[in-house]
């Protein structure tokens, strides 16, 4: 392992911003900025219950996950046609590239759109084309992960999977999101078993607000490869041991956890403890347009609040590549660039 040089705390923000990194937990509908919501509403001749961009933004005050989801699904209702999905994803990828994100694995929620009569082809083709164009024009690599909404039935998830299968070459895996408590992973055992047979990658949100038991069942029943959030794991020492032993990545989202009151304040976040317990934690933005920050904002703010160091920074960026579903050759190339970025940083002192 690379020996990380000591770097003074005041230079950490610059280091965090400049290091190459992957983002593995971003809901593309959560990247929809108020300005784009207004532009799409106008383009699609849809009324909005807010007088201005500022009025919409000022409604972003949440007390828990559900209070956020209600406004998030309302925001996504301006997406109707393929170019809308394209524009949303293209804007996210351009913004991510500015944070030195070199690879993104992007969640999308097809049921949010198909329930309003939007063809699944418009959703997937628009997003996929944006990923291809961003690779060609910005050099950023990205892939798509289809998420099932856990507040809906497993039958609905199975029907959604069948609709998506003709486009299977355009997404690499499936996930599970939306209202966690009361909707445990085992509710989706059959649809995940089918996805496993199809060779799709598997991830699930678990232990965001829900108990460690949901992380256990995501692992044991759904056989997921990564846990999204997973911050409740520290409540169960046997689970921590399992996650460490099997190197199961956790895609942690500090500003999301703060804004949804999972932790009272950012200084109370347990990211540092997760890393120091030997877990493969990564940092991600979840829904950056709603939680006040993209990936670098998450890193800079959580480092300042919890007193993490350059060693933690290197570990988090390294983990983000290791935990990705990218080819091994890409991982090695990004890890090499990461090491160079730290060396260059010290040389230019
Ligand atoms: N959908 C978008 N953001 C989410 C989150 N943080 N948890 C569950 N579902 C989500
Ligand atoms: Zn999420």
XYZ file of C-alpha atoms and ligand atoms in Angstrom:
360
model
C 0.000 0.000 0.000
C 1.211 3.527 -0.859
C 2.703 5.401 2.107
C 0.680 8.602 2.311
C 2.848 11.657 3.048
C 1.799 13.974 5.899
C -0.196 16.944 4.591
C -1.132 19.962 6.756
C -4.836 20.232 7.610
C -5.217 23.583 5.841
C -4.205 21.953 2.528
C -6.671 19.063 2.856
C -9.552 20.742 0.957
C -7.278 21.300 -2.061
C -6.059 17.691 -1.869
C -9.616 16.327 -1.583
C -10.780 18.361 -4.571
C -7.843 17.508 -6.800
C -7.606 13.742 -6.212
C -9.270 11.498 -8.811
C -12.268 9.589 -7.429
C -15.317 7.492 -8.311
C -18.906 8.213 -7.308
C -20.969 5.068 -6.651
C -24.124 6.409 -4.995
C -25.871 9.154 -6.928
C -29.580 9.131 -7.801
C -29.748 10.907 -11.120
C -33.192 12.325 -10.245
C -31.514 13.769 -7.144
C -29.149 15.781 -9.334
C -32.051 17.761 -10.803
C -31.290 21.350 -9.779
C -34.229 23.748 -9.200
C -33.164 25.767 -12.285
C -33.466 22.650 -14.469
C -36.801 21.688 -12.852
C -38.153 25.103 -13.873
C -36.665 24.877 -17.392
C -38.133 21.395 -17.968
C -41.530 22.399 -16.555
C -41.616 25.270 -19.050
C -40.434 23.088 -21.960
C -43.093 20.463 -21.139
C -45.860 22.990 -20.370
C -46.311 21.701 -16.827
C -47.457 23.840 -13.887
C -45.272 23.929 -10.738
C -46.610 24.639 -7.241
C -43.690 27.063 -6.580
C -43.462 30.672 -7.768
C -39.694 30.695 -8.304
C -36.440 28.749 -8.181
C -35.754 30.383 -4.787
C -39.169 29.346 -3.422
C -38.540 25.754 -4.499
C -35.058 25.710 -3.014
C -36.349 27.100 0.268
C -38.728 24.116 0.534
C -35.681 21.845 0.887
C -35.788 21.389 4.674
C -36.174 17.778 5.700
C -36.800 15.957 8.968
C -36.281 12.374 7.746
C -36.052 10.267 4.574
C -39.798 10.333 3.797
C -40.048 14.127 4.042
C -37.330 14.313 1.389
C -38.768 11.596 -0.867
C -42.127 13.410 -1.122
C -40.473 16.494 -2.624
C -37.952 14.466 -4.669
C -40.700 12.525 -6.479
C -42.586 15.796 -7.118
C -39.408 17.311 -8.650
C -38.923 14.291 -10.935
C -42.427 14.714 -12.392
C -41.134 17.339 -14.884
C -39.201 14.586 -16.736
C -41.263 13.391 -19.692
C -39.210 12.871 -22.841
C -35.869 11.290 -23.748
C -34.055 14.674 -24.081
C -35.145 15.560 -20.517
C -33.358 12.494 -19.147
C -30.388 13.215 -21.408
C -30.079 16.830 -20.229
C -30.325 15.852 -16.556
C -27.596 13.200 -16.781
C -25.355 15.336 -19.009
C -25.537 18.181 -16.461
C -24.639 15.828 -13.600
C -21.700 14.310 -15.485
C -20.309 17.747 -16.396
C -20.582 18.806 -12.742
C -19.006 15.564 -11.511
C -16.086 15.902 -13.955
C -15.330 19.307 -12.380
C -14.935 17.478 -9.034
C -12.359 15.165 -10.652
C -14.799 12.269 -10.639
C -13.344 9.915 -13.264
C -16.045 7.231 -12.956
C -19.698 7.315 -11.836
C -22.206 4.503 -11.290
C -25.563 6.221 -11.550
C -28.877 5.097 -10.016
C -32.156 5.745 -11.786
C -35.733 5.032 -10.648
C -37.737 3.886 -13.714
C -40.967 3.305 -11.748
C -41.105 7.013 -10.836
C -41.468 7.704 -14.551
C -43.312 4.676 -15.974
C -46.079 5.220 -13.370
C -46.706 8.595 -15.101
C -46.878 6.992 -18.550
C -43.278 7.720 -19.584
C -41.937 4.852 -21.735
C -38.992 3.078 -20.060
C -37.102 3.412 -23.374
C -37.152 7.230 -23.040
C -35.648 6.953 -19.562
C -32.904 4.439 -20.303
C -31.961 5.653 -23.795
C -31.757 9.296 -22.672
C -29.544 8.467 -19.682
C -27.375 6.049 -21.639
C -26.745 8.493 -24.471
C -25.659 11.107 -21.927
C -23.167 8.613 -20.444
C -21.733 7.868 -23.904
C -21.448 11.543 -24.883
C -19.844 12.441 -21.541
C -17.213 9.762 -22.050
C -16.404 11.082 -25.532
C -16.530 14.785 -24.653
C -15.345 14.931 -21.028
C -13.391 11.695 -20.604
C -15.578 10.614 -17.665
C -16.580 6.952 -17.487
C -20.081 6.053 -16.236
C -22.656 3.292 -16.086
C -26.273 2.915 -14.974
C -27.904 0.963 -12.120
C -31.676 0.455 -12.230
C -33.280 0.846 -8.789
C -36.545 -0.734 -7.661
C -38.744 1.398 -5.394
C -39.168 -0.569 -2.172
C -42.428 1.152 -1.155
C -44.037 -0.539 -4.191
C -44.734 -4.284 -4.512
C -42.330 -6.965 -5.659
C -44.741 -7.684 -8.552
C -44.275 -4.097 -9.728
C -40.489 -4.547 -9.528
C -40.695 -7.802 -11.530
C -42.835 -6.127 -14.213
C -40.355 -3.227 -14.388
C -37.470 -5.647 -14.818
C -39.258 -7.373 -17.706
C -39.855 -3.996 -19.408
C -36.182 -3.079 -18.980
C -34.680 -6.363 -20.186
C -34.687 -5.526 -23.929
C -32.340 -2.664 -22.911
C -30.171 -4.812 -20.631
C -26.971 -3.828 -22.432
C -27.514 -0.247 -21.197
C -27.391 -0.899 -17.422
C -24.973 -2.938 -15.346
C -26.964 -3.747 -12.248
C -29.960 -3.226 -9.999
C -30.472 -1.533 -6.648
C -33.185 -0.953 -4.063
C -34.167 2.498 -2.818
C -37.011 4.716 -1.485
C -38.727 4.410 1.947
C -36.644 1.949 3.956
C -38.351 1.298 7.289
C -41.206 -1.224 6.885
C -39.861 -2.416 3.518
C -37.050 -4.872 4.342
C -34.799 -6.291 1.626
C -36.381 -9.766 1.842
C -39.573 -8.282 0.318
C -37.584 -8.323 -2.970
C -36.004 -11.792 -2.715
C -37.517 -13.151 -5.964
C -36.711 -10.193 -8.185
C -33.116 -10.038 -6.919
C -32.759 -13.817 -7.468
C -33.871 -13.295 -11.075
C -31.422 -10.405 -11.546
C -28.642 -12.574 -10.120
C -29.422 -15.281 -12.685
C -29.261 -12.621 -15.398
C -25.709 -11.722 -14.316
C -26.578 -8.199 -13.190
C -24.627 -6.535 -10.381
C -26.644 -6.228 -7.155
C -26.694 -3.419 -4.580
C -29.288 -2.212 -2.050
C -29.885 0.712 0.285
C -29.779 -0.715 3.814
C -29.020 0.714 7.240
C -29.696 4.332 6.262
C -32.586 4.710 8.730
C -33.322 0.980 9.006
C -31.743 -1.451 11.493
C -28.650 -3.676 11.100
C -31.063 -6.582 10.408
C -31.812 -4.974 7.008
C -28.087 -4.999 6.154
C -27.925 -8.665 7.129
C -30.860 -9.561 4.878
C -29.503 -7.488 1.973
C -26.364 -9.657 2.239
C -27.873 -13.039 3.095
C -31.163 -12.960 1.177
C -30.486 -10.623 -1.755
C -26.739 -11.425 -2.051
C -25.830 -7.803 -2.792
C -22.222 -6.864 -3.585
C -22.372 -3.398 -1.979
C -24.473 -1.758 0.719
C -25.737 1.760 0.029
C -25.400 3.856 3.226
C -24.936 1.086 5.837
C -24.104 3.614 8.559
C -26.236 1.721 11.107
C -23.829 -1.249 10.857
C -21.737 -0.063 13.804
C -24.644 -0.980 16.120
C -23.906 -4.702 15.457
C -20.321 -5.963 16.074
C -20.967 -9.303 14.314
C -22.150 -7.411 11.237
C -19.060 -5.178 11.287
C -16.942 -8.313 11.341
C -18.829 -9.808 8.379
C -18.578 -6.575 6.330
C -14.854 -6.291 7.054
C -14.083 -9.951 6.392
C -15.896 -10.020 3.038
C -14.749 -6.515 2.073
C -18.313 -5.425 1.378
C -18.220 -1.766 0.308
C -20.457 0.837 1.969
C -21.445 3.834 -0.156
C -21.737 6.486 2.545
C -23.364 9.898 1.929
C -22.425 12.363 4.703
C -24.417 15.471 3.685
C -27.482 13.325 2.955
C -27.253 11.781 6.429
C -26.967 15.234 7.957
C -29.857 16.748 5.956
C -32.148 13.748 6.658
C -31.271 13.865 10.375
C -29.643 10.409 10.469
C -26.950 12.146 12.562
C -27.772 15.324 14.518
C -24.768 17.174 13.053
C -21.995 16.425 10.579
C -19.450 16.262 13.440
C -21.437 13.256 14.760
C -21.091 11.312 11.482
C -19.448 7.895 11.898
C -17.480 7.765 8.609
C -14.116 7.901 10.408
C -15.182 5.083 12.776
C -16.346 2.972 9.804
C -12.915 3.337 8.171
C -11.093 2.685 11.407
C -13.175 -0.470 11.968
C -11.626 -1.730 8.707
C -14.735 -1.278 6.531
C -14.519 -0.392 2.852
C -16.376 2.918 3.106
C -16.651 5.379 0.212
C -18.012 8.954 0.092
C -20.852 9.899 -2.259
C -23.408 12.668 -2.793
C -26.724 10.682 -2.953
C -29.007 13.566 -4.121
C -26.672 16.540 -4.523
C -29.266 19.047 -5.768
C -31.307 18.506 -2.579
C -28.590 18.087 0.063
C -26.467 21.145 -0.646
C -23.417 19.594 -2.220
C -21.720 17.454 -4.838
C -18.980 14.948 -4.115
C -16.179 17.379 -3.239
C -18.509 19.338 -0.931
C -19.273 16.073 0.891
C -15.575 15.282 1.266
C -14.427 18.753 2.311
C -17.242 19.238 4.831
C -17.061 15.797 6.470
C -13.258 16.008 6.757
C -13.489 19.437 8.399
C -16.235 18.301 10.779
C -14.693 15.000 11.894
C -10.940 15.649 11.754
C -9.925 13.094 9.146
C -6.468 13.210 7.516
C -4.719 12.713 4.158
C -4.457 8.999 4.969
C -8.256 8.787 5.171
C -8.543 10.759 1.915
C -6.326 8.296 0.081
C -8.198 5.333 1.543
C -11.598 6.733 0.524
C -10.548 7.458 -3.063
C -8.814 4.079 -3.341
C -11.930 2.363 -1.949
C -14.118 4.180 -4.478
C -12.181 2.532 -7.321
C -11.926 -0.878 -5.659
C -15.661 -0.905 -4.888
C -16.672 0.042 -8.421
C -17.942 -2.423 -11.029
C -15.409 -1.141 -13.581
C -12.927 -3.470 -15.316
C -9.812 -4.323 -13.250
C -7.573 -2.599 -15.829
C -9.478 0.693 -15.346
C -9.237 0.342 -11.558
C -5.459 -0.092 -11.717
C -5.102 2.937 -14.032
C -7.209 5.157 -11.731
C -5.330 3.940 -8.648
C -2.072 4.854 -10.378
C -3.404 8.344 -11.126
C -4.486 8.643 -7.487
C -0.975 7.877 -6.239
C 0.487 10.376 -8.707
C -1.940 13.069 -7.568
C -0.733 12.660 -3.955
C 2.948 12.670 -5.007
C 2.484 15.743 -7.181
C 0.720 17.465 -4.326
C 3.735 17.062 -2.015
C 6.326 17.921 -4.709
C 4.600 21.269 -5.384
C 4.779 22.299 -1.720
N -33.889 7.811 -3.279
C -33.170 8.919 -3.476
N -32.394 9.167 -2.414
C -32.615 8.175 -1.519
C -32.118 7.864 -0.235
N -31.209 8.625 0.379
N -32.594 6.777 0.397
C -33.513 6.015 -0.190
N -34.008 6.262 -1.391
C -33.567 7.331 -2.066
Zn -29.430 6.842 -2.004
